[in-house]
């Protein structure tokens, strides 16, 4: 889940039991909270350029400190992630979102047979970035590959090269479908999302329509009045109850949303030869 | 879940993925592991008269130390419990099973509106026992009431008086159905189980038939050969695949199982006036 | 440690390695961080009337979430506490500071032979407050006694009655010196501190002189320029390097500090008969 | 700390407050328990060829599960380690001892400027072993290098090559003293210890004299009668009170102790060119 809009309390996004579009968009995710118990994390932008992160291996609904802190964090851009481990240890350094400088990164999906390709991939990480890798997950590896290939300057191109490298490396090892991902990353101003899998069968990814449009569709929903016009939500599960409110990011695409703007493009991994 | 029989590795009872009666009896429970993330605990009898306990607020399937230890604990009597908090803090001192001297105690269900009656109930705990209460749960309070009323000497009578006191106290506060419980307790030799609720609508409770009988029913199940004749399992969910293997403890009853023996009796709370 | 003054980042108070008066006043405490590993906590007032709390059983210097959050909390009034357990379990619900409504409460010292008197003391807690007790410590019990006796309306009188009750109860049990305490409590505007022990031999307690006075004493200390005129620090250990900077709260006294004001009075427990 | 001798309860080695040689040998270490709060671990050999490990990021003296388990683990060979982090995250996968198959490995000291050389060193780990690396520490990296170079077949030669590689790699990066280590490793039968640093100034390392010899020296010490003749302790701090009881492993040496035997040899890193 990601939020971009007027500054709100993290509490309102994560825990408030009101019948708002916020609550509804989170409902599926909070259902997930109940069954994904391998850690969670939030990342948010505040008064500093570097985002804060709060991550824990306790289930989110058990973490009293998270509830406390959520009532004191006001932010225009929040990432929240619940982790279902695919085998790597359940420890704070493996929880999403990951951070480097101003950037946050989170991921659903996996790099297939990651233990087989981990060494090759980490060796491709830029030597100055390598010591910053803290955990042992595929997600963090993909993030550092994207950073290596220029995430800070051109996110779509950098992710294309990172994914291209993972596919080449995987196929050299006989892995048929090396990549399955929905990724969200941000510099504090914009959020880029990517939906791609080698198998062309990726988990879903949605972002909310602009709020003024929603207000026209649902004049009876008071909750929409409280949100700024530029509010965006990004979620992995569609919201059934509000047709027209959610736009699917198509298979093999990337999108960027920022205040008042959005773009969708097709996504294709870049071969390292072409890099 | 409780096991009574020949000494086995806790690992075999908790984690082994084999298609044995053990695995099947645990299947429902392990399903529960996936969704109950508010802590777990095991208690076991070893070479000392006092049982050991291992409890944690991490989900059981995430606890590497539990997996390690389970491979080194050999025991003839094991309790295992997964907790879904009903509001009290998620902390080790609130995880089941509870222990006092040689006794283990665990509980599914709840004392209704526990915060309203907690003070009255704790005040009724014997003064010498009171300082041993470590956590803040209804289950531990019920355990210490039973200890106060003579659990060590006559478990069914003591539990009857404890439940009687909870019902009187609750009703004085206008609580219609003060008690809902399935309890298991042991001194290391026998396991007593109780199934009772003020509303006469208690969660289910089962114990396994004796193994020799099961072998006659299911001669094709090799796994049954590995278990001693006196093996007993106690579970809260019935096992669908093996009709004849499980005996339900009826509503408003208590049972005791020990090696080679079992008894079932009706259970009735004892008024404190009669105490 | 407590801070009262212009809003600052908690980070600056807790972790900044600069040679400021802040750093120096914390130095002894941070030395304590290294050896007191039984949990810590902070409480702070932000934009809401209720303070936030962040508590953990991990040593403070290991808690990455605390470091993150400290960089995003701006507050005019912060409590910080490092716990050395006197026997009660090391769990979040036993960490200081404790909170009730707008009030924070923390404590160094102990109620002697607490397990012996715990039942009597908890029974004296107001019935409506009793269910709010979450942990099992002497400190939280003393806090709820003070709340029972009117902390919200008249802190010194309420603490006097709470301490009086503990002394009477203890002496009835043959405890010679029932109370040893330095307490700090706040409603978000003022901080009250108490220094008292039955034995008349209490741990030390200091508050900082007003900053304008310090500036006259130490014109060469640039760090003093960054602090508002009304800044107050409360610490348990004196600061040797800055004579004149710290005022000791005398044995058997209470003090209140708020912006621009301070008072010291003698403290005497109130007999419950007189209550 | 390591123990080799007749099977004893881990409890007796770690927590018993008796005035025995065991207690005394642990005293320095337990002093360390109080100030090293970055995690601890034990490893022990039981009925299986693979050792068990129990590791936690809570301080050892706070871990109730460790105390429980220690009373149920009987072992002839125990490793115990208290960690003071040198910068890598405080998480279970970074706690000692490390295990691979039948082998345990623990380490005091550090590889200088580890982040600078980590990539080169991990790249030298055998490709089949690489996916087994779970944490991010210098100690685990050194362990996997030793495994790569044949630890299972010839521990001293393998460690010599691993250390040689670290020194070569470090010096290529301009690191003057790349290695500072006291290492203990075991296959369940023998314990090998290594004391070496590039600077020739290594932390101390001691093993106990054989017990029959100690009995002659100290006939008045009853505690010595309880220990088997072949008992060995390995500690990093000398025991002042029992001159003659401890043998220092000299600078630049390795030793092996097993039941009834001990050898000391000089240690020299092996250049990879010679490998």
mmCIF file of N, CA, C and O in Angstrom, chain A residues 238-272:
data_model
loop_
_atom_site.group_PDB
_atom_site.id
_atom_site.type_symbol
_atom_site.label_atom_id
_atom_site.label_comp_id
_atom_site.label_asym_id
_atom_site.label_seq_id
_atom_site.Cartn_x
_atom_site.Cartn_y
_atom_site.Cartn_z
ATOM 1 N N UNK A 238 -7.615 -5.096 -5.925
ATOM 2 C CA UNK A 238 -8.639 -4.161 -6.387
ATOM 3 C C UNK A 238 -9.701 -3.979 -5.311
ATOM 4 O O UNK A 238 -9.861 -4.820 -4.431
ATOM 5 N N UNK A 239 -10.392 -2.865 -5.385
ATOM 6 C CA UNK A 239 -11.476 -2.601 -4.445
ATOM 7 C C UNK A 239 -12.796 -2.877 -5.157
ATOM 8 O O UNK A 239 -13.185 -2.151 -6.059
ATOM 9 N N UNK A 240 -13.462 -3.918 -4.729
ATOM 10 C CA UNK A 240 -14.669 -4.324 -5.451
ATOM 11 C C UNK A 240 -15.803 -3.319 -5.354
ATOM 12 O O UNK A 240 -16.581 -3.134 -6.256
ATOM 13 N N UNK A 241 -15.897 -2.642 -4.202
ATOM 14 C CA UNK A 241 -17.110 -1.865 -3.940
ATOM 15 C C UNK A 241 -17.174 -0.540 -4.692
ATOM 16 O O UNK A 241 -18.230 0.083 -4.743
ATOM 17 N N UNK A 242 -16.086 -0.089 -5.249
ATOM 18 C CA UNK A 242 -16.106 1.220 -5.898
ATOM 19 C C UNK A 242 -15.648 1.131 -7.351
ATOM 20 O O UNK A 242 -14.551 1.561 -7.683
ATOM 21 N N UNK A 243 -16.475 0.589 -8.216
ATOM 22 C CA UNK A 243 -16.078 0.527 -9.628
ATOM 23 C C UNK A 243 -15.777 1.931 -10.143
ATOM 24 O O UNK A 243 -16.458 2.881 -9.789
ATOM 25 N N UNK A 244 -14.733 2.024 -10.913
ATOM 26 C CA UNK A 244 -14.352 3.330 -11.445
ATOM 27 C C UNK A 244 -13.329 4.023 -10.582
ATOM 28 O O UNK A 244 -12.695 4.990 -11.003
ATOM 29 N N UNK A 245 -13.128 3.538 -9.373
ATOM 30 C CA UNK A 245 -12.200 4.207 -8.476
ATOM 31 C C UNK A 245 -10.756 3.756 -8.696
ATOM 32 O O UNK A 245 -9.828 4.453 -8.318
ATOM 33 N N UNK A 246 -10.583 2.583 -9.271
ATOM 34 C CA UNK A 246 -9.245 2.015 -9.353
ATOM 35 C C UNK A 246 -8.848 1.743 -10.783
ATOM 36 O O UNK A 246 -9.615 1.218 -11.565
ATOM 37 N N UNK A 247 -7.622 2.076 -11.082
ATOM 38 C CA UNK A 247 -7.075 1.826 -12.407
ATOM 39 C C UNK A 247 -6.028 0.742 -12.300
ATOM 40 O O UNK A 247 -5.068 0.870 -11.530
ATOM 41 N N UNK A 248 -6.194 -0.294 -13.074
ATOM 42 C CA UNK A 248 -5.214 -1.368 -13.035
ATOM 43 C C UNK A 248 -3.972 -0.957 -13.827
ATOM 44 O O UNK A 248 -4.071 -0.385 -14.906
ATOM 45 N N UNK A 249 -2.823 -1.238 -13.259
ATOM 46 C CA UNK A 249 -1.581 -1.112 -14.015
ATOM 47 C C UNK A 249 -1.472 -2.390 -14.829
ATOM 48 O O UNK A 249 -1.444 -3.483 -14.263
ATOM 49 N N UNK A 250 -1.457 -2.273 -16.165
ATOM 50 C CA UNK A 250 -1.494 -3.505 -16.969
ATOM 51 C C UNK A 250 -0.217 -4.328 -16.807
ATOM 52 O O UNK A 250 0.833 -3.809 -16.416
ATOM 53 N N UNK A 251 -0.327 -5.598 -17.086
ATOM 54 C CA UNK A 251 0.827 -6.497 -17.196
ATOM 55 C C UNK A 251 1.936 -5.819 -18.019
ATOM 56 O O UNK A 251 1.649 -5.141 -18.999
ATOM 57 N N UNK A 252 3.197 -6.015 -17.582
ATOM 58 C CA UNK A 252 4.344 -5.489 -18.330
ATOM 59 C C UNK A 252 4.277 -3.970 -18.516
ATOM 60 O O UNK A 252 4.416 -3.455 -19.619
ATOM 61 N N UNK A 253 4.021 -3.295 -17.431
ATOM 62 C CA UNK A 253 3.925 -1.836 -17.499
ATOM 63 C C UNK A 253 4.621 -1.201 -16.310
ATOM 64 O O UNK A 253 4.877 -1.863 -15.305
ATOM 65 N N UNK A 254 4.913 0.056 -16.449
ATOM 66 C CA UNK A 254 5.272 0.859 -15.291
ATOM 67 C C UNK A 254 4.446 2.135 -15.324
ATOM 68 O O UNK A 254 3.964 2.549 -16.372
ATOM 69 N N UNK A 255 4.275 2.703 -14.161
ATOM 70 C CA UNK A 255 3.513 3.946 -14.063
ATOM 71 C C UNK A 255 4.228 4.861 -13.086
ATOM 72 O O UNK A 255 4.980 4.410 -12.220
ATOM 73 N N UNK A 256 4.008 6.141 -13.248
ATOM 74 C CA UNK A 256 4.495 7.088 -12.264
ATOM 75 C C UNK A 256 3.312 7.970 -11.857
ATOM 76 O O UNK A 256 2.533 8.396 -12.702
ATOM 77 N N UNK A 257 3.139 8.141 -10.561
ATOM 78 C CA UNK A 257 2.116 9.077 -10.098
ATOM 79 C C UNK A 257 2.797 10.124 -9.236
ATOM 80 O O UNK A 257 3.719 9.854 -8.482
ATOM 81 N N UNK A 258 2.352 11.354 -9.445
ATOM 82 C CA UNK A 258 2.763 12.435 -8.547
ATOM 83 C C UNK A 258 1.567 13.350 -8.420
ATOM 84 O O UNK A 258 0.504 13.081 -8.974
ATOM 85 N N UNK A 259 1.681 14.383 -7.652
ATOM 86 C CA UNK A 259 0.529 15.237 -7.406
ATOM 87 C C UNK A 259 0.021 15.804 -8.719
ATOM 88 O O UNK A 259 0.716 16.514 -9.428
ATOM 89 N N UNK A 260 -1.202 15.440 -9.054
ATOM 90 C CA UNK A 260 -1.838 15.998 -10.243
ATOM 91 C C UNK A 260 -1.446 15.370 -11.554
ATOM 92 O O UNK A 260 -1.841 15.853 -12.613
ATOM 93 N N UNK A 261 -0.690 14.282 -11.502
ATOM 94 C CA UNK A 261 -0.183 13.713 -12.742
ATOM 95 C C UNK A 261 -0.113 12.215 -12.665
ATOM 96 O O UNK A 261 0.084 11.651 -11.584
ATOM 97 N N UNK A 262 -0.160 11.571 -13.809
ATOM 98 C CA UNK A 262 0.083 10.140 -13.861
ATOM 99 C C UNK A 262 0.431 9.758 -15.284
ATOM 100 O O UNK A 262 -0.021 10.385 -16.235
ATOM 101 N N UNK A 263 1.270 8.761 -15.405
ATOM 102 C CA UNK A 263 1.620 8.251 -16.731
ATOM 103 C C UNK A 263 1.732 6.738 -16.636
ATOM 104 O O UNK A 263 2.187 6.223 -15.628
ATOM 105 N N UNK A 264 1.360 6.074 -17.712
ATOM 106 C CA UNK A 264 1.590 4.626 -17.793
ATOM 107 C C UNK A 264 2.358 4.319 -19.069
ATOM 108 O O UNK A 264 2.055 4.890 -20.120
ATOM 109 N N UNK A 265 3.353 3.445 -18.951
ATOM 110 C CA UNK A 265 4.146 3.040 -20.109
ATOM 111 C C UNK A 265 4.330 1.538 -20.091
ATOM 112 O O UNK A 265 4.214 0.903 -19.045
ATOM 113 N N UNK A 266 4.671 0.993 -21.233
ATOM 114 C CA UNK A 266 4.979 -0.437 -21.226
ATOM 115 C C UNK A 266 6.392 -0.634 -20.684
ATOM 116 O O UNK A 266 7.237 0.254 -20.750
ATOM 117 N N UNK A 267 6.614 -1.809 -20.101
ATOM 118 C CA UNK A 267 7.895 -2.098 -19.456
ATOM 119 C C UNK A 267 8.538 -3.296 -20.134
ATOM 120 O O UNK A 267 7.907 -4.331 -20.328
ATOM 121 N N UNK A 268 9.814 -3.148 -20.458
ATOM 122 C CA UNK A 268 10.539 -4.260 -21.059
ATOM 123 C C UNK A 268 11.927 -4.320 -20.445
ATOM 124 O O UNK A 268 12.637 -3.316 -20.409
ATOM 125 N N UNK A 269 12.325 -5.483 -19.983
ATOM 126 C CA UNK A 269 13.672 -5.620 -19.412
ATOM 127 C C UNK A 269 14.720 -5.254 -20.463
ATOM 128 O O UNK A 269 14.540 -5.527 -21.656
ATOM 129 N N UNK A 270 15.810 -4.641 -20.004
ATOM 130 C CA UNK A 270 16.887 -4.248 -20.920
ATOM 131 C C UNK A 270 18.023 -5.235 -20.811
ATOM 132 O O UNK A 270 18.491 -5.532 -19.714
ATOM 133 N N UNK A 271 18.454 -5.759 -21.946
ATOM 134 C CA UNK A 271 19.594 -6.687 -21.938
ATOM 135 C C UNK A 271 20.840 -5.943 -21.500
ATOM 136 O O UNK A 271 21.036 -4.771 -21.833
ATOM 137 N N UNK A 272 21.695 -6.638 -20.756
ATOM 138 C CA UNK A 272 22.888 -5.954 -20.267
ATOM 139 C C UNK A 272 23.809 -5.614 -21.422
ATOM 140 O O UNK A 272 24.588 -4.666 -21.359
#
